[in-house]
Amino acid sequence: FRSKRSAIVPDGKSHGLVMCIDWSGSMSDYIEDTIKQLLNLVMFCKKVNIPFEVYAFSNRGCGAVRYQQNHGDLMLGDFHLLNVLSSRMNTTQFVHAAEILLTYHNFHHHPTMFEMYGTPLNEAIVAAMDIVPEFQKKYKLQVVNTVFLTDGDGQCHTSVYGVKTQYQTGVMVIRDPVTKAEVAFKQQYNNYGRDLTAAYIKLLKARTNCNIVGFYIASRRDLASNIESFLDEKLRARDADLIEKTNKIDEMKREFRTNHYVIVKSAGYDEYYILRSD
């Protein structure tokens, strides 16, 4: 059975998709292929009437979002979200948007807000804490799949509004004032960025109960130099079993070499796909 607003799929639940794409300078080498895959995905959603919203996140140009900050709040960086595709678009609007996205890489001059720059991934995750519940409520969805695609790590902001702090190794606790959920993470130099992002992902999960999937575009060199950061906490610990750790790293390298991707579950996501960039 299919309604005008949502699809009823075999498991008997209505589904929706929210996708956030990294609009940073380093994505320029992959953006054409990324857009083609994105259009395949959303055209499937259109075919079976699954509601969707697609955002590009960036920190370049105008329209930056600045959250109201209170004493004790984590200070996020400026960023903006570009709502590039939506199931709310009619056919003409969708085709026009798709044409712009497909030909984007051919243009040397873009509106300032479309210029590629940094990777405000953590800010996009925080924004999703408002976007996903509103999306879920609007379409009366039982299952929302939230996807983040990037080729790098988010920016690390751990300054606290109204409090003099300095970077130090230790434990930081981030608390969601809405759900009261708390996530603690260790401030360690070797995996600082990903642990911080994982904390935000866990808080997003606690607030929305959505499925959260990550895609990380990486070269073989990227994976080789960062592979330990994709291990789970047990294997990254100082007292980890060295043989078990080495075996897991070798297994991941083989899978990446053979399949051109590897799936890990150590970054807060329900599934985190490390995709080979070529």
Short mmCIF file of C-alpha atoms in Angstrom, two decimals:
data_model
loop_
_atom_site.label_atom_id
_atom_site.label_comp_id
_atom_site.label_asym_id
_atom_site.label_seq_id
_atom_site.Cartn_x
_atom_site.Cartn_y
_atom_site.Cartn_z
CA PHE A 1 0.00 0.00 0.00
CA ARG A 2 1.26 3.45 -0.84
CA SER A 3 -0.12 6.81 0.22
CA LYS A 4 0.63 10.23 -1.27
CA ARG A 5 2.74 11.21 1.72
CA SER A 6 4.75 8.12 2.58
CA ALA A 7 5.51 4.57 1.50
CA ILE A 8 4.57 1.49 3.46
CA VAL A 9 7.44 -0.91 2.91
CA PRO A 10 7.54 -4.71 3.51
CA ASP A 11 8.33 -4.43 7.23
CA GLY A 12 5.15 -2.40 7.66
CA LYS A 13 6.81 0.86 8.64
CA SER A 14 6.92 4.26 6.95
CA HIS A 15 10.44 5.45 6.10
CA GLY A 16 12.14 8.77 5.40
CA LEU A 17 15.66 9.93 4.52
CA VAL A 18 17.70 12.92 5.68
CA MET A 19 21.14 13.19 4.06
CA CYS A 20 23.95 15.64 4.82
CA ILE A 21 26.84 15.94 2.35
CA ASP A 22 30.25 17.45 3.05
CA TRP A 23 30.63 20.57 0.84
CA SER A 24 34.32 21.10 1.58
CA GLY A 25 37.16 21.90 -0.80
CA SER A 26 38.66 18.42 -0.55
CA MET A 27 35.38 16.94 -1.83
CA SER A 28 35.83 18.63 -5.22
CA ASP A 29 37.61 15.55 -6.64
CA TYR A 30 34.67 13.31 -5.73
CA ILE A 31 31.68 15.62 -5.94
CA GLU A 32 30.57 14.63 -9.47
CA ASP A 33 30.41 10.91 -8.62
CA THR A 34 28.85 11.71 -5.24
CA ILE A 35 26.07 13.71 -6.90
CA LYS A 36 25.39 10.91 -9.40
CA GLN A 37 25.03 8.38 -6.58
CA LEU A 38 22.90 10.85 -4.63
CA LEU A 39 20.51 11.31 -7.57
CA ASN A 40 20.19 7.52 -7.93
CA LEU A 41 19.22 7.34 -4.28
CA VAL A 42 16.68 10.17 -4.23
CA MET A 43 15.09 9.11 -7.54
CA PHE A 44 14.46 5.74 -5.91
CA CYS A 45 12.89 7.59 -2.97
CA LYS A 46 10.69 9.59 -5.37
CA LYS A 47 9.64 6.39 -7.17
CA VAL A 48 8.34 4.74 -4.01
CA ASN A 49 7.17 7.98 -2.31
CA ILE A 50 9.72 8.02 0.51
CA PRO A 51 10.09 11.60 1.85
CA PHE A 52 13.64 12.95 1.74
CA GLU A 53 15.70 16.06 2.43
CA VAL A 54 19.29 16.55 1.25
CA TYR A 55 21.59 19.19 2.76
CA ALA A 56 25.11 20.27 1.86
CA PHE A 57 27.00 21.56 4.90
CA SER A 58 29.67 24.22 4.64
CA ASN A 59 31.20 27.14 6.51
CA ARG A 60 31.88 29.37 3.53
CA GLY A 61 29.98 32.49 2.50
CA CYS A 62 26.79 34.04 3.75
CA GLY A 63 23.91 32.59 5.67
CA ALA A 64 25.98 31.15 8.51
CA VAL A 65 23.96 29.81 11.44
CA ARG A 66 24.94 31.04 14.87
CA TYR A 67 23.17 29.34 17.77
CA GLN A 68 22.19 31.35 20.83
CA GLN A 69 24.87 30.53 23.40
CA ASN A 70 24.33 30.25 27.13
CA HIS A 71 26.81 29.84 29.97
CA GLY A 72 28.24 26.31 29.86
CA ASP A 73 27.34 25.66 26.20
CA LEU A 74 29.89 24.18 23.84
CA MET A 75 30.88 26.81 21.29
CA LEU A 76 30.27 25.58 17.75
CA GLY A 77 31.72 27.19 14.65
CA ASP A 78 29.78 29.15 12.05
CA PHE A 79 28.19 27.03 9.34
CA HIS A 80 25.28 26.82 6.96
CA LEU A 81 23.15 24.10 5.42
CA LEU A 82 22.10 24.23 1.77
CA ASN A 83 18.83 22.35 1.22
CA VAL A 84 19.78 21.21 -2.31
CA LEU A 85 17.15 18.50 -2.89
CA SER A 86 13.79 17.72 -1.31
CA SER A 87 10.75 15.53 -1.85
CA ARG A 88 8.75 18.78 -1.49
CA MET A 89 10.04 19.87 -4.92
CA ASN A 90 7.76 19.46 -7.90
CA THR A 91 9.15 17.79 -11.04
CA THR A 92 10.33 21.04 -12.63
CA GLN A 93 12.11 22.17 -9.48
CA PHE A 94 13.72 18.77 -8.97
CA VAL A 95 15.03 18.57 -12.56
CA HIS A 96 16.38 22.14 -12.33
CA ALA A 97 18.17 21.40 -9.03
CA ALA A 98 19.58 18.12 -10.38
CA GLU A 99 20.94 19.87 -13.49
CA ILE A 100 22.69 22.50 -11.36
CA LEU A 101 24.25 19.85 -9.12
CA LEU A 102 25.39 17.69 -12.06
CA THR A 103 27.05 20.61 -13.85
CA TYR A 104 28.40 22.32 -10.72
CA HIS A 105 31.97 21.13 -11.26
CA ASN A 106 32.07 22.70 -14.75
CA PHE A 107 31.60 26.24 -13.49
CA HIS A 108 34.53 28.37 -12.33
CA HIS A 109 32.31 30.96 -10.60
CA HIS A 110 29.66 30.10 -8.03
CA PRO A 111 27.47 32.02 -5.60
CA THR A 112 29.49 32.56 -2.42
CA MET A 113 27.33 30.20 -0.39
CA PHE A 114 28.11 27.37 -2.86
CA GLU A 115 31.87 27.68 -2.57
CA MET A 116 33.57 24.67 -1.00
CA TYR A 117 35.63 25.29 2.11
CA GLY A 118 35.73 23.53 5.52
CA THR A 119 33.97 20.53 7.07
CA PRO A 120 31.53 21.60 9.83
CA LEU A 121 30.40 18.00 10.39
CA ASN A 122 29.75 18.33 14.13
CA GLU A 123 27.68 21.46 13.56
CA ALA A 124 25.59 19.60 10.95
CA ILE A 125 24.99 16.78 13.44
CA VAL A 126 23.80 19.28 16.06
CA ALA A 127 21.49 20.91 13.47
CA ALA A 128 20.07 17.45 12.67
CA MET A 129 18.87 17.25 16.27
CA ASP A 130 16.23 19.82 15.29
CA ILE A 131 15.79 18.87 11.62
CA VAL A 132 15.15 15.13 12.05
CA PRO A 133 12.36 15.37 14.70
CA GLU A 134 10.56 18.05 12.64
CA PHE A 135 10.89 15.91 9.50
CA GLN A 136 9.68 12.84 11.38
CA LYS A 137 6.68 14.68 12.78
CA LYS A 138 5.72 16.32 9.47
CA TYR A 139 5.45 13.02 7.58
CA LYS A 140 4.44 10.84 10.55
CA LEU A 141 7.40 8.55 9.95
CA GLN A 142 8.24 5.49 12.00
CA VAL A 143 11.79 5.10 10.66
CA VAL A 144 14.12 7.94 9.63
CA ASN A 145 17.48 7.12 8.09
CA THR A 146 19.98 9.94 8.65
CA VAL A 147 23.11 9.84 6.51
CA PHE A 148 26.34 11.86 6.75
CA LEU A 149 28.86 11.70 3.88
CA THR A 150 32.31 13.25 4.22
CA ASP A 151 35.93 12.81 3.15
CA GLY A 152 37.41 14.20 6.34
CA ASP A 153 36.84 14.77 10.02
CA GLY A 154 34.76 17.52 11.56
CA GLN A 155 36.23 20.56 13.23
CA CYS A 156 37.00 20.16 16.94
CA HIS A 157 35.27 22.78 19.07
CA THR A 158 35.48 22.12 22.80
CA SER A 159 35.58 25.68 24.11
CA VAL A 160 32.81 26.34 26.62
CA TYR A 161 30.84 29.58 26.56
CA GLY A 162 31.54 31.74 29.60
CA VAL A 163 34.19 29.39 30.99
CA LYS A 164 37.95 29.73 30.66
CA THR A 165 39.18 26.39 29.37
CA GLN A 166 42.29 25.00 27.78
CA TYR A 167 42.93 21.80 25.89
CA GLN A 168 43.93 18.97 28.15
CA THR A 169 43.87 15.20 28.07
CA GLY A 170 41.09 13.85 30.21
CA VAL A 171 37.36 13.18 30.04
CA MET A 172 34.75 15.61 28.74
CA VAL A 173 31.01 15.06 29.21
CA ILE A 174 28.56 16.51 26.66
CA ARG A 175 24.94 16.80 27.78
CA ASP A 176 21.85 17.27 25.61
CA PRO A 177 19.61 19.77 27.47
CA VAL A 178 16.49 18.36 25.75
CA THR A 179 16.82 14.63 26.49
CA LYS A 180 19.28 15.02 29.41
CA ALA A 181 21.36 12.28 27.75
CA GLU A 182 25.08 12.48 28.47
CA VAL A 183 28.08 11.13 26.57
CA ALA A 184 31.60 11.08 27.96
CA PHE A 185 34.66 10.91 25.73
CA LYS A 186 38.38 10.97 26.33
CA GLN A 187 40.24 13.97 24.97
CA GLN A 188 43.15 12.15 23.39
CA TYR A 189 45.34 13.58 20.67
CA ASN A 190 45.40 10.42 18.57
CA ASN A 191 41.64 10.15 17.95
CA TYR A 192 40.29 13.41 19.29
CA GLY A 193 38.20 14.49 16.28
CA ARG A 194 36.45 11.19 15.67
CA ASP A 195 35.69 10.62 19.35
CA LEU A 196 34.07 14.05 19.56
CA THR A 197 31.96 13.37 16.45
CA ALA A 198 30.98 9.96 17.85
CA ALA A 199 29.73 11.70 21.00
CA TYR A 200 27.50 14.00 18.94
CA ILE A 201 26.22 11.04 16.89
CA LYS A 202 25.25 9.19 20.09
CA LEU A 203 23.36 12.26 21.33
CA LEU A 204 21.56 12.56 17.97
CA LYS A 205 20.59 8.90 18.28
CA ALA A 206 19.32 9.41 21.83
CA ARG A 207 17.17 12.38 20.79
CA THR A 208 15.73 11.03 17.52
CA ASN A 209 16.06 7.22 17.64
CA CYS A 210 16.83 7.35 13.91
CA ASN A 211 19.13 5.03 12.00
CA ILE A 212 22.43 6.89 11.52
CA VAL A 213 24.77 5.88 8.70
CA GLY A 214 28.13 7.42 7.88
CA PHE A 215 30.10 7.34 4.64
CA TYR A 216 33.78 8.26 4.72
CA ILE A 217 35.56 8.63 1.36
CA ALA A 218 39.18 7.55 1.79
CA SER A 219 42.19 6.68 -0.35
CA ARG A 220 44.26 3.60 0.49
CA ARG A 221 46.86 5.96 1.95
CA ASP A 222 44.20 7.65 4.12
CA LEU A 223 43.07 4.33 5.51
CA ALA A 224 46.62 3.13 6.10
CA SER A 225 47.54 6.24 8.08
CA ASN A 226 44.25 6.45 10.03
CA ILE A 227 43.22 2.84 10.37
CA GLU A 228 43.78 2.64 14.15
CA SER A 229 41.31 5.47 14.69
CA PHE A 230 38.56 3.31 13.13
CA LEU A 231 39.07 0.50 15.66
CA ASP A 232 36.68 0.18 18.57
CA GLU A 233 37.65 1.61 21.94
CA LYS A 234 38.75 -1.75 23.33
CA LEU A 235 41.37 -2.20 20.60
CA ARG A 236 42.53 1.43 20.80
CA ALA A 237 43.20 1.22 24.53
CA ARG A 238 46.82 1.20 25.72
CA ASP A 239 46.42 -2.22 27.29
CA ALA A 240 44.78 -3.74 24.17
CA ASP A 241 45.85 -7.19 23.05
CA LEU A 242 48.49 -6.46 20.40
CA ILE A 243 47.86 -9.66 18.43
CA GLU A 244 44.10 -9.09 18.36
CA LYS A 245 44.66 -5.48 17.32
CA THR A 246 47.10 -6.41 14.54
CA ASN A 247 44.77 -9.14 13.23
CA LYS A 248 41.84 -6.72 13.11
CA ILE A 249 43.90 -4.10 11.24
CA ASP A 250 45.07 -6.70 8.71
CA GLU A 251 41.49 -7.90 8.25
CA MET A 252 40.26 -4.34 7.57
CA LYS A 253 43.05 -3.70 5.07
CA ARG A 254 42.25 -6.92 3.18
CA GLU A 255 38.55 -6.09 3.05
CA PHE A 256 39.27 -2.55 1.85
CA ARG A 257 41.67 -3.83 -0.81
CA THR A 258 39.26 -6.54 -2.04
CA ASN A 259 35.84 -4.87 -1.78
CA HIS A 260 36.92 -1.20 -1.96
CA TYR A 261 35.05 -0.55 1.28
CA VAL A 262 35.03 -1.65 4.89
CA ILE A 263 32.25 -1.30 7.46
CA VAL A 264 33.10 -0.29 11.04
CA LYS A 265 30.91 0.27 14.08
CA SER A 266 33.25 2.31 16.24
CA ALA A 267 32.25 5.86 15.39
CA GLY A 268 28.82 6.13 17.00
CA TYR A 269 27.01 5.34 13.72
CA ASP A 270 24.79 2.29 13.30
CA GLU A 271 27.04 1.56 10.32
CA TYR A 272 30.06 3.52 9.12
CA TYR A 273 31.22 2.79 5.56
CA ILE A 274 34.81 3.61 4.67
CA LEU A 275 34.66 3.92 0.86
CA ARG A 276 37.66 3.79 -1.45
CA SER A 277 37.90 7.16 -3.18
CA ASP A 278 38.68 5.80 -6.64
#
